[in-house]
Amino acid sequence: MDSHHQLYLSTIICLILIHSTVAKLKDGDCEVCIAVLTKFNKELTDAARSQSIGLIEDEFRAFCKKTRGRDERFCYYIGGTDTAATGMLNEISKPLSMHLPPDKICEKIKKKDAQICELKYDKEIDWNTVDLKKFRVKELKKILEDWGETCRGCAEKPDFISKIEELKPKYVHEEL
């Protein structure tokens, strides 16, 4: 009976450990979700948070209109854009009204739609050492797109490089 009791306890402990590791976010999981909700959470006033969940959703939609890149894609997935096919805003508005931290909200969202947590930010460019001549035109266009800029009249690679160099002081804040 004693060995059965130990086996039973061991099984229970293993199940608890497995459950806790599945439910928790791993380092790097939901990177975009956490970042977007953290930014939005900072903008959200306590007055808006306490009035209604609908007001939080309206403010999130307004917030999403200012987003670009992966942040905009997250807004699309969660239902914060006009073109979104799904509507999961209640999955963030209610927890935000109760002051739940963004990482916990993203944990819950991941259980409903894992695709949302697969969004990752592109690697940051080291502007001190980068050689734009080694980039493809597609990558140069992406840099401009991420900045919300276009290159009218650009036909060849040097045109895009010139435009990026021209705009670089506006968008790249180099650390001293």
PDB file of C-alpha atoms in Angstrom:
ATOM      1  CA  MET A   1       0.000   0.000   0.000  1.00  0.00           C
ATOM      2  CA  ASP A   2       2.876   2.347   0.771  1.00  0.00           C
ATOM      3  CA  SER A   3       4.407   1.984  -2.720  1.00  0.00           C
ATOM      4  CA  HIS A   4       0.981   2.580  -4.310  1.00  0.00           C
ATOM      5  CA  HIS A   5       0.581   5.723  -2.262  1.00  0.00           C
ATOM      6  CA  GLN A   6       4.012   7.004  -3.424  1.00  0.00           C
ATOM      7  CA  LEU A   7       3.209   6.182  -7.043  1.00  0.00           C
ATOM      8  CA  TYR A   8      -0.106   8.020  -6.752  1.00  0.00           C
ATOM      9  CA  LEU A   9       1.573  11.114  -5.268  1.00  0.00           C
ATOM     10  CA  SER A  10       4.305  11.048  -7.910  1.00  0.00           C
ATOM     11  CA  THR A  11       1.705  10.902 -10.675  1.00  0.00           C
ATOM     12  CA  ILE A  12      -0.227  13.828  -9.198  1.00  0.00           C
ATOM     13  CA  ILE A  13       2.936  15.931  -8.884  1.00  0.00           C
ATOM     14  CA  CYS A  14       3.933  15.155 -12.497  1.00  0.00           C
ATOM     15  CA  LEU A  15       0.504  16.137 -13.774  1.00  0.00           C
ATOM     16  CA  ILE A  16       0.605  19.405 -11.863  1.00  0.00           C
ATOM     17  CA  LEU A  17       4.059  20.215 -13.251  1.00  0.00           C
ATOM     18  CA  ILE A  18       3.020  19.385 -16.812  1.00  0.00           C
ATOM     19  CA  HIS A  19      -0.117  21.515 -16.529  1.00  0.00           C
ATOM     20  CA  SER A  20       1.775  24.502 -15.141  1.00  0.00           C
ATOM     21  CA  THR A  21       4.375  24.409 -17.938  1.00  0.00           C
ATOM     22  CA  VAL A  22       1.726  24.128 -20.680  1.00  0.00           C
ATOM     23  CA  ALA A  23      -0.325  27.046 -19.354  1.00  0.00           C
ATOM     24  CA  LYS A  24       2.614  29.416 -18.863  1.00  0.00           C
ATOM     25  CA  LEU A  25       4.154  31.423 -21.667  1.00  0.00           C
ATOM     26  CA  LYS A  26       7.695  30.572 -22.613  1.00  0.00           C
ATOM     27  CA  ASP A  27      10.281  33.306 -23.051  1.00  0.00           C
ATOM     28  CA  GLY A  28       9.584  34.989 -26.400  1.00  0.00           C
ATOM     29  CA  ASP A  29       6.030  33.624 -26.695  1.00  0.00           C
ATOM     30  CA  CYS A  30       3.358  36.145 -27.564  1.00  0.00           C
ATOM     31  CA  GLU A  31       6.009  38.818 -28.090  1.00  0.00           C
ATOM     32  CA  VAL A  32       3.779  41.051 -30.219  1.00  0.00           C
ATOM     33  CA  CYS A  33       0.659  40.442 -28.118  1.00  0.00           C
ATOM     34  CA  ILE A  34       2.418  41.454 -24.904  1.00  0.00           C
ATOM     35  CA  ALA A  35       4.053  44.505 -26.509  1.00  0.00           C
ATOM     36  CA  VAL A  36       0.825  45.809 -28.071  1.00  0.00           C
ATOM     37  CA  LEU A  37      -1.271  45.247 -24.946  1.00  0.00           C
ATOM     38  CA  THR A  38       1.417  46.869 -22.792  1.00  0.00           C
ATOM     39  CA  LYS A  39       1.431  49.978 -25.021  1.00  0.00           C
ATOM     40  CA  PHE A  40      -2.367  50.105 -25.061  1.00  0.00           C
ATOM     41  CA  ASN A  41      -2.593  49.498 -21.316  1.00  0.00           C
ATOM     42  CA  LYS A  42      -0.358  52.538 -20.707  1.00  0.00           C
ATOM     43  CA  GLU A  43      -2.628  54.715 -22.868  1.00  0.00           C
ATOM     44  CA  LEU A  44      -5.828  53.453 -21.266  1.00  0.00           C
ATOM     45  CA  THR A  45      -7.125  55.783 -18.564  1.00  0.00           C
ATOM     46  CA  ASP A  46      -8.621  54.515 -15.325  1.00  0.00           C
ATOM     47  CA  ALA A  47     -11.830  56.387 -16.195  1.00  0.00           C
ATOM     48  CA  ALA A  48     -12.196  54.501 -19.479  1.00  0.00           C
ATOM     49  CA  ARG A  49     -11.248  51.253 -17.769  1.00  0.00           C
ATOM     50  CA  SER A  50     -13.987  51.632 -15.162  1.00  0.00           C
ATOM     51  CA  GLN A  51     -16.800  52.930 -17.435  1.00  0.00           C
ATOM     52  CA  SER A  52     -17.503  50.032 -19.758  1.00  0.00           C
ATOM     53  CA  ILE A  53     -15.966  47.195 -21.700  1.00  0.00           C
ATOM     54  CA  GLY A  54     -17.410  48.698 -24.897  1.00  0.00           C
ATOM     55  CA  LEU A  55     -15.450  51.911 -24.316  1.00  0.00           C
ATOM     56  CA  ILE A  56     -12.226  49.914 -23.889  1.00  0.00           C
ATOM     57  CA  GLU A  57     -12.960  48.144 -27.190  1.00  0.00           C
ATOM     58  CA  ASP A  58     -13.610  51.469 -28.944  1.00  0.00           C
ATOM     59  CA  GLU A  59     -10.356  52.886 -27.616  1.00  0.00           C
ATOM     60  CA  PHE A  60      -8.502  49.755 -28.731  1.00  0.00           C
ATOM     61  CA  ARG A  61      -9.909  50.148 -32.256  1.00  0.00           C
ATOM     62  CA  ALA A  62      -8.713  53.772 -32.279  1.00  0.00           C
ATOM     63  CA  PHE A  63      -5.316  52.618 -30.980  1.00  0.00           C
ATOM     64  CA  CYS A  64      -5.102  50.008 -33.764  1.00  0.00           C
ATOM     65  CA  LYS A  65      -5.597  52.653 -36.453  1.00  0.00           C
ATOM     66  CA  LYS A  66      -2.168  54.068 -35.499  1.00  0.00           C
ATOM     67  CA  THR A  67      -0.335  50.730 -35.637  1.00  0.00           C
ATOM     68  CA  ARG A  68       1.965  49.379 -38.346  1.00  0.00           C
ATOM     69  CA  GLY A  69       3.656  46.098 -39.180  1.00  0.00           C
ATOM     70  CA  ARG A  70       3.298  43.242 -36.709  1.00  0.00           C
ATOM     71  CA  ASP A  71       1.300  45.413 -34.283  1.00  0.00           C
ATOM     72  CA  GLU A  72      -1.258  46.030 -37.023  1.00  0.00           C
ATOM     73  CA  ARG A  73      -1.339  42.297 -37.812  1.00  0.00           C
ATOM     74  CA  PHE A  74      -2.054  41.573 -34.117  1.00  0.00           C
ATOM     75  CA  CYS A  75      -4.895  44.101 -34.193  1.00  0.00           C
ATOM     76  CA  TYR A  76      -6.278  42.341 -37.274  1.00  0.00           C
ATOM     77  CA  TYR A  77      -6.146  38.918 -35.601  1.00  0.00           C
ATOM     78  CA  ILE A  78      -7.841  40.150 -32.437  1.00  0.00           C
ATOM     79  CA  GLY A  79     -10.555  42.110 -34.273  1.00  0.00           C
ATOM     80  CA  GLY A  80      -9.320  45.645 -33.725  1.00  0.00           C
ATOM     81  CA  THR A  81      -9.285  46.675 -37.390  1.00  0.00           C
ATOM     82  CA  ASP A  82     -12.154  47.433 -39.762  1.00  0.00           C
ATOM     83  CA  THR A  83     -11.114  44.582 -42.061  1.00  0.00           C
ATOM     84  CA  ALA A  84     -10.840  41.936 -39.314  1.00  0.00           C
ATOM     85  CA  ALA A  85     -12.888  38.816 -39.880  1.00  0.00           C
ATOM     86  CA  THR A  86     -12.897  37.785 -36.230  1.00  0.00           C
ATOM     87  CA  GLY A  87     -13.962  39.541 -33.078  1.00  0.00           C
ATOM     88  CA  MET A  88     -12.026  38.622 -29.955  1.00  0.00           C
ATOM     89  CA  LEU A  89     -11.877  42.095 -28.438  1.00  0.00           C
ATOM     90  CA  ASN A  90     -13.826  40.905 -25.403  1.00  0.00           C
ATOM     91  CA  GLU A  91     -10.856  38.624 -24.655  1.00  0.00           C
ATOM     92  CA  ILE A  92      -8.751  41.715 -23.960  1.00  0.00           C
ATOM     93  CA  SER A  93     -11.280  44.339 -22.879  1.00  0.00           C
ATOM     94  CA  LYS A  94     -12.730  42.494 -19.900  1.00  0.00           C
ATOM     95  CA  PRO A  95      -9.338  41.457 -18.440  1.00  0.00           C
ATOM     96  CA  LEU A  96      -7.980  44.985 -18.987  1.00  0.00           C
ATOM     97  CA  SER A  97     -10.963  46.412 -17.092  1.00  0.00           C
ATOM     98  CA  MET A  98      -9.923  44.193 -14.176  1.00  0.00           C
ATOM     99  CA  HIS A  99      -6.271  45.349 -14.394  1.00  0.00           C
ATOM    100  CA  LEU A 100      -4.994  41.928 -15.500  1.00  0.00           C
ATOM    101  CA  PRO A 101      -1.389  42.208 -16.787  1.00  0.00           C
ATOM    102  CA  PRO A 102      -0.797  41.854 -20.558  1.00  0.00           C
ATOM    103  CA  ASP A 103       1.187  38.615 -20.259  1.00  0.00           C
ATOM    104  CA  LYS A 104      -1.714  36.905 -18.452  1.00  0.00           C
ATOM    105  CA  ILE A 105      -4.187  38.180 -21.060  1.00  0.00           C
ATOM    106  CA  CYS A 106      -1.960  36.819 -23.837  1.00  0.00           C
ATOM    107  CA  GLU A 107      -1.762  33.458 -22.039  1.00  0.00           C
ATOM    108  CA  LYS A 108      -5.551  33.224 -22.178  1.00  0.00           C
ATOM    109  CA  ILE A 109      -5.666  34.344 -25.810  1.00  0.00           C
ATOM    110  CA  LYS A 110      -3.079  31.727 -26.747  1.00  0.00           C
ATOM    111  CA  LYS A 111      -5.403  28.996 -25.486  1.00  0.00           C
ATOM    112  CA  LYS A 112      -8.149  30.226 -27.838  1.00  0.00           C
ATOM    113  CA  ASP A 113      -6.006  31.061 -30.885  1.00  0.00           C
ATOM    114  CA  ALA A 114      -2.337  30.051 -30.860  1.00  0.00           C
ATOM    115  CA  GLN A 115      -1.740  31.862 -34.162  1.00  0.00           C
ATOM    116  CA  ILE A 116      -1.876  35.199 -32.339  1.00  0.00           C
ATOM    117  CA  CYS A 117       1.095  34.234 -30.201  1.00  0.00           C
ATOM    118  CA  GLU A 118       3.130  33.095 -33.197  1.00  0.00           C
ATOM    119  CA  LEU A 119       3.563  36.715 -34.319  1.00  0.00           C
ATOM    120  CA  LYS A 120       7.173  37.837 -33.880  1.00  0.00           C
ATOM    121  CA  TYR A 121       8.886  41.130 -34.552  1.00  0.00           C
ATOM    122  CA  ASP A 122      11.508  41.283 -37.266  1.00  0.00           C
ATOM    123  CA  LYS A 123      15.079  41.388 -36.032  1.00  0.00           C
ATOM    124  CA  GLU A 124      16.317  44.907 -35.387  1.00  0.00           C
ATOM    125  CA  ILE A 125      18.805  46.339 -37.851  1.00  0.00           C
ATOM    126  CA  ASP A 126      22.110  47.461 -36.377  1.00  0.00           C
ATOM    127  CA  TRP A 127      22.311  50.821 -38.132  1.00  0.00           C
ATOM    128  CA  ASN A 128      25.924  51.348 -37.028  1.00  0.00           C
ATOM    129  CA  THR A 129      27.210  48.372 -39.025  1.00  0.00           C
ATOM    130  CA  VAL A 130      24.562  47.767 -41.698  1.00  0.00           C
ATOM    131  CA  ASP A 131      25.513  47.786 -45.379  1.00  0.00           C
ATOM    132  CA  LEU A 132      22.335  48.607 -47.285  1.00  0.00           C
ATOM    133  CA  LYS A 133      24.018  47.632 -50.572  1.00  0.00           C
ATOM    134  CA  LYS A 134      23.821  43.994 -49.429  1.00  0.00           C
ATOM    135  CA  PHE A 135      20.049  44.196 -48.967  1.00  0.00           C
ATOM    136  CA  ARG A 136      17.583  43.131 -51.646  1.00  0.00           C
ATOM    137  CA  VAL A 137      15.201  45.727 -53.054  1.00  0.00           C
ATOM    138  CA  LYS A 138      12.329  43.875 -51.337  1.00  0.00           C
ATOM    139  CA  GLU A 139      14.063  44.330 -47.952  1.00  0.00           C
ATOM    140  CA  LEU A 140      14.731  48.016 -48.650  1.00  0.00           C
ATOM    141  CA  LYS A 141      11.059  48.510 -49.540  1.00  0.00           C
ATOM    142  CA  LYS A 142      10.114  46.767 -46.273  1.00  0.00           C
ATOM    143  CA  ILE A 143      12.232  49.231 -44.262  1.00  0.00           C
ATOM    144  CA  LEU A 144      10.412  52.135 -45.890  1.00  0.00           C
ATOM    145  CA  GLU A 145       7.047  50.441 -45.404  1.00  0.00           C
ATOM    146  CA  ASP A 146       7.776  49.879 -41.703  1.00  0.00           C
ATOM    147  CA  TRP A 147       8.510  53.592 -41.415  1.00  0.00           C
ATOM    148  CA  GLY A 148       5.235  54.405 -43.172  1.00  0.00           C
ATOM    149  CA  GLU A 149       7.116  55.918 -46.121  1.00  0.00           C
ATOM    150  CA  THR A 150       7.161  55.289 -49.859  1.00  0.00           C
ATOM    151  CA  CYS A 151       9.769  55.939 -52.496  1.00  0.00           C
ATOM    152  CA  ARG A 152       7.992  57.571 -55.427  1.00  0.00           C
ATOM    153  CA  GLY A 153      10.068  57.472 -58.564  1.00  0.00           C
ATOM    154  CA  CYS A 154      12.457  54.846 -57.211  1.00  0.00           C
ATOM    155  CA  ALA A 155      13.328  52.395 -59.940  1.00  0.00           C
ATOM    156  CA  GLU A 156      16.638  50.868 -58.904  1.00  0.00           C
ATOM    157  CA  LYS A 157      18.355  49.754 -55.727  1.00  0.00           C
ATOM    158  CA  PRO A 158      20.493  52.931 -55.325  1.00  0.00           C
ATOM    159  CA  ASP A 159      17.285  55.014 -55.377  1.00  0.00           C
ATOM    160  CA  PHE A 160      15.878  53.085 -52.411  1.00  0.00           C
ATOM    161  CA  ILE A 161      19.191  53.276 -50.531  1.00  0.00           C
ATOM    162  CA  SER A 162      19.306  57.064 -51.057  1.00  0.00           C
ATOM    163  CA  LYS A 163      15.746  57.434 -49.764  1.00  0.00           C
ATOM    164  CA  ILE A 164      16.512  55.328 -46.662  1.00  0.00           C
ATOM    165  CA  GLU A 165      19.694  57.333 -45.972  1.00  0.00           C
ATOM    166  CA  GLU A 166      17.677  60.551 -46.374  1.00  0.00           C
ATOM    167  CA  LEU A 167      14.988  59.395 -43.904  1.00  0.00           C
ATOM    168  CA  LYS A 168      17.328  57.611 -41.491  1.00  0.00           C
ATOM    169  CA  PRO A 169      17.816  60.595 -39.122  1.00  0.00           C
ATOM    170  CA  LYS A 170      14.030  60.830 -38.703  1.00  0.00           C
ATOM    171  CA  TYR A 171      13.500  57.156 -37.788  1.00  0.00           C
ATOM    172  CA  VAL A 172      16.792  55.840 -36.414  1.00  0.00           C
ATOM    173  CA  HIS A 173      17.756  57.039 -32.984  1.00  0.00           C
ATOM    174  CA  GLU A 174      21.278  55.788 -32.427  1.00  0.00           C
ATOM    175  CA  GLU A 175      22.442  55.067 -28.892  1.00  0.00           C
ATOM    176  CA  LEU A 176      25.499  56.912 -27.699  1.00  0.00           C
TER     177      LEU A 176
END
